[in-house]
Amino acid sequence: MPNDAITLNAVVNELNGFLEGGKIEKIYQPENDEITLAIKNKGATRTLALNANPQYPCVHLTSRKKQNPLSAKPFCMLLRKHIGGGIVNNISLIDYDRIVKIEISALNEMGDRTKFYLIAELMGRYSNIILADNEYIILDAAQRVYIERNPDRPIIPGIKYIPPRQQKVSWAQKDKLSLLFIEDKEYDSAYLLQHVGGISKDTAKEIVYRNNRFPLEVINQFFDIAKTSMFKPCLGYDSKGNIKDYYMTNYLSLNYDYVYYPMLNECLNLYYSEKDAQVRKKNNTSQINKLIKSLKTKFQRRIEDCEKRIKEGGNAEIHKIYGELILCNFHKINKGADKLVCHNFYSGQSEEIPLDSSKSPQQNADLYFKKYRKLKRAKQIAQERLEELNQKLDYLKSIETAVANSDTKQEFEEIYQELTSLDNTADNINKTVKSRKKLIPSSPLYINIDGYDTYIGKNNQQNNQVTFDIGKSEDIWMHAKNFHGAHTIIKGGQIPQSVLLKAAALTAYYSEGKHSGKVDVDYTLRKNVRRAKGGLPGMVNYVNYKTVSVKPLSIKDIDNG
């Protein structure tokens, strides 16, 4: 992607136009590596996102709203203390590299107005967000880098901030840059990448595509592009309609279809909102998927143990018979005998019964009766446990569907807590209670369908909320038949058929049958739905229902339909 100094320079140029002179009203840290600043300027409040995610580091205006943690992280508290209420003086690049510096004027602890620098280093796995004072002394960073990890350039409080050493020639070094190129000599993209700083692979290829004999001319045009007619912010799409990247102008060297936008920040917002959601989801689901796999293995092992006990319990009756035969044949058992051979009046055949020679006939009979009761009870417990374990294995499928439906960190935390409480061994319960943190319940999906408020649960906790908190007795309740997935509530009494079908299509989309051609969706009045007795969260029984068959559709499909 062209996340290089050339593109960032155009982004920063736009940001200055919107934010220079603006007041920082709110500061949040929705992720460990992301800071958002709500900045009010010229009557409008805009949100600036600084993202140090190793895969997609960026700085841009965003319209995406993220759930913030209940308690602010220490770095966020420090930012609020020093730059909350501050004024954005200027936004620029340091040494025309992938380092965005925001100069902020704010009051210090003595009440005097001073400068602070919020610095975003957008350098892949080395990305970071740093706050420094007016003398560039580091106050703290999103990710501290200690001397043991990087002795040449630690990022810790109390040390003077020094930008990463630039091995190549930057655009700021005009004299050195001009010496790199001789007119009428052909250059390739590899030469640019090796000698010129702040240029990505795509941009290097584009520069030599436009002028491979004197690329410096294109480099100068690109660094100043925001002030020229060449500036055409756009998103590039491949032949399948997938977003490939954002660009400050259409790259002639790439065979993409371009969609143009008024602002480059708008392109970044659309691109990174999608990419960041994908990356965060992958990171959040990694631990959940490992736990699901672990629980499946554990439950399967317990199921095998239960089946073994049930099989052993199937032989319990013979021990009862042996005990009764011993009692009926006391007179045939000599002292010290290790077996009894007698007629089995149940089978009509001769039976040889092993005995403990150190015990009396009565004691031997009692041992067989005790083993009979033990095996019988173990079988009964194993059968009950087997039913519970099979139910839990099936329940894990509903959680897998919830993982696919979820987007926010809060929703994933709910699912993780739900999983940790699913394994109800004594040790695990104690660990879960100690480690469980209080969460604000995530909100179910809301959509207004032709004037009817509709709520859709994306995980089991939300399903409980939708069905039993939001839903009232005369509301319509929906669920995909024979599939794990969403509970849906449509508020109101008489619901038009068109609304029912749209809500059913959404219910099918947020179910395990999402990729099926047609899905049967049951619907009934909410008063006909009851929690399953002893059931896990989200498990219900319902009666007096009707069924419609629909094609699963997303909200986007519904809106465009």
XYZ file of C-alpha atoms in Angstrom, residues 20 53 82 144 195 216 309 385 402 434 441 444 488:
13
model
C -5.175 23.588 12.688
C -1.302 -1.348 14.443
C -1.329 17.023 29.361
C 7.423 1.437 25.675
C 18.248 5.491 -2.356
C 13.109 13.488 -9.639
C -18.857 -45.920 32.149
C -23.361 -36.119 32.071
C -21.567 -15.723 17.359
C -11.231 -14.478 39.963
C -23.377 -5.543 28.007
C -27.620 -5.938 19.806
C -34.738 -11.274 16.353
